[in-house]
mmCIF file of C-alpha atoms and ligand atoms in Angstrom:
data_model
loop_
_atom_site.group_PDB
_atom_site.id
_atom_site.type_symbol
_atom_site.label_atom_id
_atom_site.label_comp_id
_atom_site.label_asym_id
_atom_site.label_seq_id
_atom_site.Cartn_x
_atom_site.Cartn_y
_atom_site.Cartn_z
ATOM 1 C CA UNK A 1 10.651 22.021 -4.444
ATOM 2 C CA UNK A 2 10.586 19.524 -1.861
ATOM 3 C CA UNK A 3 11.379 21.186 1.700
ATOM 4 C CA UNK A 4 13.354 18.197 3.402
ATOM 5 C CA UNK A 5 11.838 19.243 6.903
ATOM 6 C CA UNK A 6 8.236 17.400 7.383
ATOM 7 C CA UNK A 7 9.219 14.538 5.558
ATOM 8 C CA UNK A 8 6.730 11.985 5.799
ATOM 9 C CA UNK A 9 8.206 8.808 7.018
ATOM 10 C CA UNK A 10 5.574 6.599 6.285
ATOM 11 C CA UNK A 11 3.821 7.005 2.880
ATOM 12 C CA UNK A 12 0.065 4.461 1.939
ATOM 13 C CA UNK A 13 -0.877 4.802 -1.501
ATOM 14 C CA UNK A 14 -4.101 3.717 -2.623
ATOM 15 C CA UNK A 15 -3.399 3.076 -6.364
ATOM 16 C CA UNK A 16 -6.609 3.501 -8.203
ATOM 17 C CA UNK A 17 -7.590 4.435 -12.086
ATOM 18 C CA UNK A 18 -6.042 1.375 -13.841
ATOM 19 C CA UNK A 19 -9.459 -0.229 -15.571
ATOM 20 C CA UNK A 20 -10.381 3.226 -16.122
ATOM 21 C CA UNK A 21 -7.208 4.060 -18.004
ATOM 22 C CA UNK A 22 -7.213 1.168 -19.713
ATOM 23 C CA UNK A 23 -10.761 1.733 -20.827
ATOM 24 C CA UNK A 24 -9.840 5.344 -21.866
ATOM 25 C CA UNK A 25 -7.467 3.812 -24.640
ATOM 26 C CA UNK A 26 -10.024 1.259 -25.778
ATOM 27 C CA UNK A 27 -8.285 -1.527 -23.965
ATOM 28 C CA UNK A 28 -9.090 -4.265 -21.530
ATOM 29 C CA UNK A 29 -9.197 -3.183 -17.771
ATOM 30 C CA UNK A 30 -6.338 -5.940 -17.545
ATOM 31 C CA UNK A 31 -4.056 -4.156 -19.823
ATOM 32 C CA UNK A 32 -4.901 -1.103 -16.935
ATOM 33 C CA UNK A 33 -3.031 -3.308 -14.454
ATOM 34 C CA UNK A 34 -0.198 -4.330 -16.255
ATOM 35 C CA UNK A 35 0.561 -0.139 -17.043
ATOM 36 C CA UNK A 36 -0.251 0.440 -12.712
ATOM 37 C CA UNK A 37 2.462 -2.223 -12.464
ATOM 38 C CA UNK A 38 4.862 0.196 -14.118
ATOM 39 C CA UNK A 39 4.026 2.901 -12.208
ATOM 40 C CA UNK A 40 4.315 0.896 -9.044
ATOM 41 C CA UNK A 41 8.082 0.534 -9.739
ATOM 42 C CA UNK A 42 8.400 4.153 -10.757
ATOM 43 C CA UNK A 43 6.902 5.339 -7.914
ATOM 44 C CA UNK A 44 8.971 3.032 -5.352
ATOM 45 C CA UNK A 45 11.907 3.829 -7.224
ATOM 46 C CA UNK A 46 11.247 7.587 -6.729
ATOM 47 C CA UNK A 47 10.112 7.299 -3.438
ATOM 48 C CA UNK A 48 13.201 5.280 -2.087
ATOM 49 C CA UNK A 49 15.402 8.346 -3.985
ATOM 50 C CA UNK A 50 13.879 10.952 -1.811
ATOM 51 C CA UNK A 51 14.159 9.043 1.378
ATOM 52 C CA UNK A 52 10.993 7.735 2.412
ATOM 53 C CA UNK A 53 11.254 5.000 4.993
ATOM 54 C CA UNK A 54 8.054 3.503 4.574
ATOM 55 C CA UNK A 55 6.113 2.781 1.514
ATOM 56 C CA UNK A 56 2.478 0.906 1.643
ATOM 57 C CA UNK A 57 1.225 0.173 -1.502
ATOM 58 C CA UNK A 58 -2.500 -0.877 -1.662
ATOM 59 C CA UNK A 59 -2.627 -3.942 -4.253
ATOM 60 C CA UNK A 60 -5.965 -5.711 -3.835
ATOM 61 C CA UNK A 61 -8.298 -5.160 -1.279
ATOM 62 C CA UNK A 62 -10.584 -7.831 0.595
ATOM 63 C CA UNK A 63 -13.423 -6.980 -1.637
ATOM 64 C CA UNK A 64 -11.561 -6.667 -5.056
ATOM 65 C CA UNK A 65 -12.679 -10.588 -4.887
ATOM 66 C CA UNK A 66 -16.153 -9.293 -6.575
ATOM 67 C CA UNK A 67 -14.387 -8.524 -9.649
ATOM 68 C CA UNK A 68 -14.562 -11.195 -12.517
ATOM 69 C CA UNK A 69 -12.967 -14.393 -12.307
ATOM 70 C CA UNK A 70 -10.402 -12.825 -15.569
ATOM 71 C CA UNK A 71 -10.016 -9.626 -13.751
ATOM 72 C CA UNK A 72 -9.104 -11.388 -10.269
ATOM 73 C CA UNK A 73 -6.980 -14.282 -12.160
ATOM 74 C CA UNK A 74 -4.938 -11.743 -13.935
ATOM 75 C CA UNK A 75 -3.897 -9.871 -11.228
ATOM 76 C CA UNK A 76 -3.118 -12.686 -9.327
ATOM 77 C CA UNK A 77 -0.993 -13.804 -12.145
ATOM 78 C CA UNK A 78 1.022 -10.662 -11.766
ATOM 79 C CA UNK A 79 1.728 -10.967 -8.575
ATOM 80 C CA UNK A 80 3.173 -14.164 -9.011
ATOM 81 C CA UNK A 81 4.751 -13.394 -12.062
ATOM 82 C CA UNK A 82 6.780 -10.362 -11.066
ATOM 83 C CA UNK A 83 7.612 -11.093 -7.376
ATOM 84 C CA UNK A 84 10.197 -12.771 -7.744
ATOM 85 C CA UNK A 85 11.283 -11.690 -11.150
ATOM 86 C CA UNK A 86 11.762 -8.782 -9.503
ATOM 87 C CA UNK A 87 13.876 -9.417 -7.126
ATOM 88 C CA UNK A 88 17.165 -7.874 -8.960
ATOM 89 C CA UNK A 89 15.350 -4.384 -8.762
ATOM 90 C CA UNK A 90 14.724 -4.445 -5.060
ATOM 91 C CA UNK A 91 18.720 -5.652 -4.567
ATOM 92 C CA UNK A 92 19.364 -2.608 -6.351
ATOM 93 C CA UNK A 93 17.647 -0.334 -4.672
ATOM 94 C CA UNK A 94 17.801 -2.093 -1.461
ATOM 95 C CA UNK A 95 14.257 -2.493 -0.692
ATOM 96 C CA UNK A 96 13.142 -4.852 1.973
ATOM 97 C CA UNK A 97 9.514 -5.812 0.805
ATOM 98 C CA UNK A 98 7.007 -6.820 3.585
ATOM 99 C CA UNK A 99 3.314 -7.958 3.418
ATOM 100 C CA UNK A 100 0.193 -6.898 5.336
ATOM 101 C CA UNK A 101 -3.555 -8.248 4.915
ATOM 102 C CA UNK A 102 -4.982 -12.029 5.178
ATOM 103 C CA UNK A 103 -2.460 -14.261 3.929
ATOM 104 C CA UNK A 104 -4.876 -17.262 4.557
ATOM 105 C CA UNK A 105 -7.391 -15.837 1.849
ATOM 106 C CA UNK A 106 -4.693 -15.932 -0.573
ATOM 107 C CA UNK A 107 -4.404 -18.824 -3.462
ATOM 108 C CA UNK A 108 -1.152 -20.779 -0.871
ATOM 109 C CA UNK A 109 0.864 -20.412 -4.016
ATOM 110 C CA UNK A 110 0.777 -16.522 -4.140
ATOM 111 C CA UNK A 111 1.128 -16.941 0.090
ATOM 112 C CA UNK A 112 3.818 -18.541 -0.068
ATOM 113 C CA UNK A 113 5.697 -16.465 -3.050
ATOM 114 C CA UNK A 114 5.186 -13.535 -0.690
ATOM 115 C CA UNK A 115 6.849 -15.211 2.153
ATOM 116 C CA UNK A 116 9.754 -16.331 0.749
ATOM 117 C CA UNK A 117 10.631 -12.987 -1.190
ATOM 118 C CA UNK A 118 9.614 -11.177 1.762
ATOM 119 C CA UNK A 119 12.310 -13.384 3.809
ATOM 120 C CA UNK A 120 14.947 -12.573 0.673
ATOM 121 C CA UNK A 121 14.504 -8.990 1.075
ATOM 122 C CA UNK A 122 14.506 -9.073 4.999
ATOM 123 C CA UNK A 123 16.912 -6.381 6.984
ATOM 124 C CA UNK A 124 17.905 -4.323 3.342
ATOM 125 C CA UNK A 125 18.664 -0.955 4.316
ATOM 126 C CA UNK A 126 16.990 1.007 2.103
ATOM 127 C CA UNK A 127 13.062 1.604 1.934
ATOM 128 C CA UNK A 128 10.434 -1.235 3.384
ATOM 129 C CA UNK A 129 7.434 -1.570 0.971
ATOM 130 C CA UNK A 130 4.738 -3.155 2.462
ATOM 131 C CA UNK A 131 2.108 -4.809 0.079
ATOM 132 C CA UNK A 132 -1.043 -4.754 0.990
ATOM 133 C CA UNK A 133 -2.948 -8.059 -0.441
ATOM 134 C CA UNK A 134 -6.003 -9.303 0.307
ATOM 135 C CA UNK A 135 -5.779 -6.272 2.944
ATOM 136 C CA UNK A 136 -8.688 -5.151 4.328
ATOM 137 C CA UNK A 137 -8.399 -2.419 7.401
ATOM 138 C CA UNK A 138 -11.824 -3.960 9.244
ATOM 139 C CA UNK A 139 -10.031 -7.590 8.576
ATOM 140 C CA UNK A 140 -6.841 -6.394 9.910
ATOM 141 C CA UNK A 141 -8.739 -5.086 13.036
ATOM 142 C CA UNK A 142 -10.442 -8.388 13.529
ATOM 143 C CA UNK A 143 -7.268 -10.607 13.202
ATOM 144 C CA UNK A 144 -5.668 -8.487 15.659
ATOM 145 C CA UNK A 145 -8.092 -8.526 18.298
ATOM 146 C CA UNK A 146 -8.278 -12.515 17.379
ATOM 147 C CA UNK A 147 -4.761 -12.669 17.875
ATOM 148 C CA UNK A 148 -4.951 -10.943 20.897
ATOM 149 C CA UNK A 149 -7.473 -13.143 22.124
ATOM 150 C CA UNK A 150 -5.613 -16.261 21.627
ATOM 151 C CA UNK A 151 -2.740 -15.066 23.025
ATOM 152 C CA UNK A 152 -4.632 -15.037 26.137
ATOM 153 C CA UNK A 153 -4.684 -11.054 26.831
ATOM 154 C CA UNK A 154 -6.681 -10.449 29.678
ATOM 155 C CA UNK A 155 -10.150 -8.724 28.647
ATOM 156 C CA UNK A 156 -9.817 -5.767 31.191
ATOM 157 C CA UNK A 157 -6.502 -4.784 29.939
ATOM 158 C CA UNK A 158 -7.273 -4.559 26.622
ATOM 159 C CA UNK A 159 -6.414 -0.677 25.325
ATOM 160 C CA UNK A 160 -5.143 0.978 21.949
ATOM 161 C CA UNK A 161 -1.701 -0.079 22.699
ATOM 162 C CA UNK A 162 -2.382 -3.681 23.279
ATOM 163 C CA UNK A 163 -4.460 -3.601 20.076
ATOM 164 C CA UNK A 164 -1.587 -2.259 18.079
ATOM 165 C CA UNK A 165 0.421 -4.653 19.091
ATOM 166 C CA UNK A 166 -1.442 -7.225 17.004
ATOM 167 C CA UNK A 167 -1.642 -5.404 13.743
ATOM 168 C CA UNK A 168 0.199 -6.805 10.677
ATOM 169 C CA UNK A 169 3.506 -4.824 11.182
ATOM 170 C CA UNK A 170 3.536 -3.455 14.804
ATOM 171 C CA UNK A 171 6.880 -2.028 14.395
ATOM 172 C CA UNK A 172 5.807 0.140 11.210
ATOM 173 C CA UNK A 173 4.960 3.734 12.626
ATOM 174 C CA UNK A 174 1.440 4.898 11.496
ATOM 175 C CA UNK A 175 1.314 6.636 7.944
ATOM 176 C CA UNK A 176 2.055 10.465 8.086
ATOM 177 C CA UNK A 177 0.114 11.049 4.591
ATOM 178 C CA UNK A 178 -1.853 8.745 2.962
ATOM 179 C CA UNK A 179 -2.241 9.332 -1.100
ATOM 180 C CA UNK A 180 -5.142 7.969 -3.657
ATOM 181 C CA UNK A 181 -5.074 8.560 -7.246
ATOM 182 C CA UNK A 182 -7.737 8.475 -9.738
ATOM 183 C CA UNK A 183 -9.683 11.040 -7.868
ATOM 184 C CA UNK A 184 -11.682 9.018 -5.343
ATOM 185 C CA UNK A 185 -12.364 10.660 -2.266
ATOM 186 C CA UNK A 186 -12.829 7.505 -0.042
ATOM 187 C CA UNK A 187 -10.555 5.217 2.085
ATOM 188 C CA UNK A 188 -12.052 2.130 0.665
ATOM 189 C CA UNK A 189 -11.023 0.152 3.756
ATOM 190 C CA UNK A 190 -7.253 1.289 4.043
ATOM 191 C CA UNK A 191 -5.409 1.420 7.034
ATOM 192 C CA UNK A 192 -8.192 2.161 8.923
ATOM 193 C CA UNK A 193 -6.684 2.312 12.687
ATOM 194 C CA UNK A 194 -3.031 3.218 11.500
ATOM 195 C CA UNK A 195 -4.344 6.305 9.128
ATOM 196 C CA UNK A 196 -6.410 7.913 12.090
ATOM 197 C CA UNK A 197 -4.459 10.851 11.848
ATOM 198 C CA UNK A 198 -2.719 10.597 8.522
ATOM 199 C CA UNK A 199 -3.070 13.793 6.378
ATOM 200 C CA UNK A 200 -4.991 12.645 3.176
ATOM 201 C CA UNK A 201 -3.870 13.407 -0.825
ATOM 202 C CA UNK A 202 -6.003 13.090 -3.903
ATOM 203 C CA UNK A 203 -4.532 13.198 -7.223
ATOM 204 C CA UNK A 204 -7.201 13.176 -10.075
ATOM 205 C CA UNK A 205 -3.713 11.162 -12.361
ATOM 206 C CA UNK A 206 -4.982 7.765 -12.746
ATOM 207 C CA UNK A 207 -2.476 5.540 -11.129
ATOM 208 C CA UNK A 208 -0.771 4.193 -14.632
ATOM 209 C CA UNK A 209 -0.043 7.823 -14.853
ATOM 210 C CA UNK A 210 1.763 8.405 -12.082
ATOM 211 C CA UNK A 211 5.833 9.699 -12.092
ATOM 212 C CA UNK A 212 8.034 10.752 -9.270
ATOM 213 C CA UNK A 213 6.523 14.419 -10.511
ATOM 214 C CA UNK A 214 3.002 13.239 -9.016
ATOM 215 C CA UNK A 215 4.990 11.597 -5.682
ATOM 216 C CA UNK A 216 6.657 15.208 -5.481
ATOM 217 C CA UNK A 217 3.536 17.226 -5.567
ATOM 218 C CA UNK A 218 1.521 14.999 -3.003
ATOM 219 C CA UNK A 219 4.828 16.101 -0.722
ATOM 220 C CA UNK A 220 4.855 19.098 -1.410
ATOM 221 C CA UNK A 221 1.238 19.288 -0.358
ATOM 222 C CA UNK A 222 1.849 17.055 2.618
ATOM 223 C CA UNK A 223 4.248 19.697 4.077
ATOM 224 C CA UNK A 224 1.761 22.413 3.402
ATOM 225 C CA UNK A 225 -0.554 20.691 6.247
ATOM 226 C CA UNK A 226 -0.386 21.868 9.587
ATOM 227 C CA UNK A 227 -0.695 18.503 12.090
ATOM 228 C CA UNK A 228 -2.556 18.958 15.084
ATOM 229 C CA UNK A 229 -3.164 15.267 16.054
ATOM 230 C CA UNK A 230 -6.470 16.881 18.123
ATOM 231 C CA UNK A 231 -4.483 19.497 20.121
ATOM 232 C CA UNK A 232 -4.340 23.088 19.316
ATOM 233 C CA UNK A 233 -0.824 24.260 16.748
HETATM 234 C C1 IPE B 1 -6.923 -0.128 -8.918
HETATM 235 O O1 IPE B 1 -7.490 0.198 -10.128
HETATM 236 C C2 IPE B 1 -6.372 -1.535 -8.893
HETATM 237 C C3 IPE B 1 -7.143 -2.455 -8.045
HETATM 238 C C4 IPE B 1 -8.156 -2.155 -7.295
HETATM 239 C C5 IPE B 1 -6.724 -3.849 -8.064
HETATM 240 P P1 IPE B 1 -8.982 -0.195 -10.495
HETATM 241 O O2 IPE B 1 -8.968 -1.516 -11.160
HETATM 242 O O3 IPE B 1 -9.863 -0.077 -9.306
HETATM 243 O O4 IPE B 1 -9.343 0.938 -11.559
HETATM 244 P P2 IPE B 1 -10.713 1.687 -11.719
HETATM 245 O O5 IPE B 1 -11.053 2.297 -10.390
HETATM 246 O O6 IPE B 1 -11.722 0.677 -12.155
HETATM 247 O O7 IPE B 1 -10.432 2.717 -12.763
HETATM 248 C C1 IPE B 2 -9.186 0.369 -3.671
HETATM 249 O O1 IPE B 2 -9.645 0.623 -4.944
HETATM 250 C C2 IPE B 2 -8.352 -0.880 -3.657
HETATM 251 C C3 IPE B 2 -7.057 -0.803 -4.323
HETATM 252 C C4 IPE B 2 -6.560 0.237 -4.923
HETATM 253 C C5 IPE B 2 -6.273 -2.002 -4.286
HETATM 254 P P1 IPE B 2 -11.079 0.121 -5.447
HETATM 255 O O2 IPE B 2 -11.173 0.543 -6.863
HETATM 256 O O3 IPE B 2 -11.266 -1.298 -5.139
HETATM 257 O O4 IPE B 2 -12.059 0.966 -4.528
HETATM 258 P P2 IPE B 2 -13.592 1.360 -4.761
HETATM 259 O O5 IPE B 2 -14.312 0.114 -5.147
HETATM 260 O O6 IPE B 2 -13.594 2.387 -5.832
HETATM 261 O O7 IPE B 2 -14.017 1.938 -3.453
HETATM 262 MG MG1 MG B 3 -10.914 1.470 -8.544
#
């Protein structure tokens, strides 16, 4: 049962195990990412039922580029395929979808597809997913202090706060629990300065796997954890 003190507000999800489920069944690894789209929706669709503000979803990291050229393409294709098509299910569960990572490494079509659905979904009520796309946490550290930089912040001043402030989504509150599936026991470059004191999940469920019962459990878990953010509890 899910003890509605605790809650975590913010939620990442690093959503591995897709080529390796599809490789399981004799498949393509492609066919893997079509299933972890699936999940994706079942999963935001659960999460937004039990009241989680925040919902980061990790998509495709800087480095996923090293994959092949069919691997990277079809992904890519998804992305631009169901964004929009889409856009009926975050209406009805009145998501507002937002985007973190290096838009500028993106193909501009796929940029801009995120942009404009982003805009579309902009002020809903209900949860904010964040897609994280060509995200990388050391990239989103460097664009900050870039951005920092050209906005002409003065060297000597420069502390956690001010660095913050240049992140992708300032206003997002850091993540309270961060979850991977698939077993992995690494961050592989997520979140890096926001998940500094996020409590940390693995499932062994390979991400097309996933329910609302795996969401529930990683919760559950979450509220198990006793927070000490350094101090003594
Ligand atoms: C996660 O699944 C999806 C992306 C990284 C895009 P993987 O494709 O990494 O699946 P495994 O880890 O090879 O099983
Ligand atoms: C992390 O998974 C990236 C995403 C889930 C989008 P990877 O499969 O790329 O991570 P590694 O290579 O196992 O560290
Ligand atoms: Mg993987």
């Amino acid at each position: 049962m899910i003890n509605p003190g605790g809650f975590p507000q913010h939620v990442g999800i690093i959503m591995d195990g897709n080529g390796r489920w599809a490789e399981a069944r004799g498949d393509r690894r492609t066919q893997g990412h079509l299933a972890g789209l699936q999940a994706a929706k079942r999963v935001v669709k659960a999460a937004a039922g039990m009241g989680i503000r925040y919902l980061t979803l990790y998509v495709f990291s800087t480095e996923n580029w090293k994959r092949t050229a069919e691997e990277v393409g079809f992904i890519m294709g998804l992305v631009k395929q169901y964004l929009r098509s889409e856009l009926e299910f975050y209406r009805e569960n009145s998501i507002w979808l937002r985007y973190a990572g290096d838009s500028a490494g993106l193909p501009p079509d796929i940029a801009a597809e995120i942009k404009s659905v982003c805009n579309e979904t902009a002020g809903a009520d209900g949860i904010q997913v964040i897609l994280a796309l060509n995200y990388g946490g050391r990239n989103e550290i460097v664009r900050a202090v870039k951005r920092a930089a050209l906005a002409g912040e003065d060297c000597s001043a420069i502390n956690e706060a001010a660095i913050a402030r240049y992140l992708d989504n300032p206003d997002v509150p850091d993540p309270d629990l961060i979850i991977r599936s698939a077993g992995e026991w690494r961050t592989s470059n997520f979140l890096l300065w926001e998940g500094a004191y996020a409590e940390y999940y693995v499932s062994s469920v390979l991400w097309p796997d996933w329910t609302e019962a795996e969401l529930a459990l990683a919760i559950e878990t979450y509220q198990k954890r006793k927070r000490k953010f350094g101090g003594v509890s």
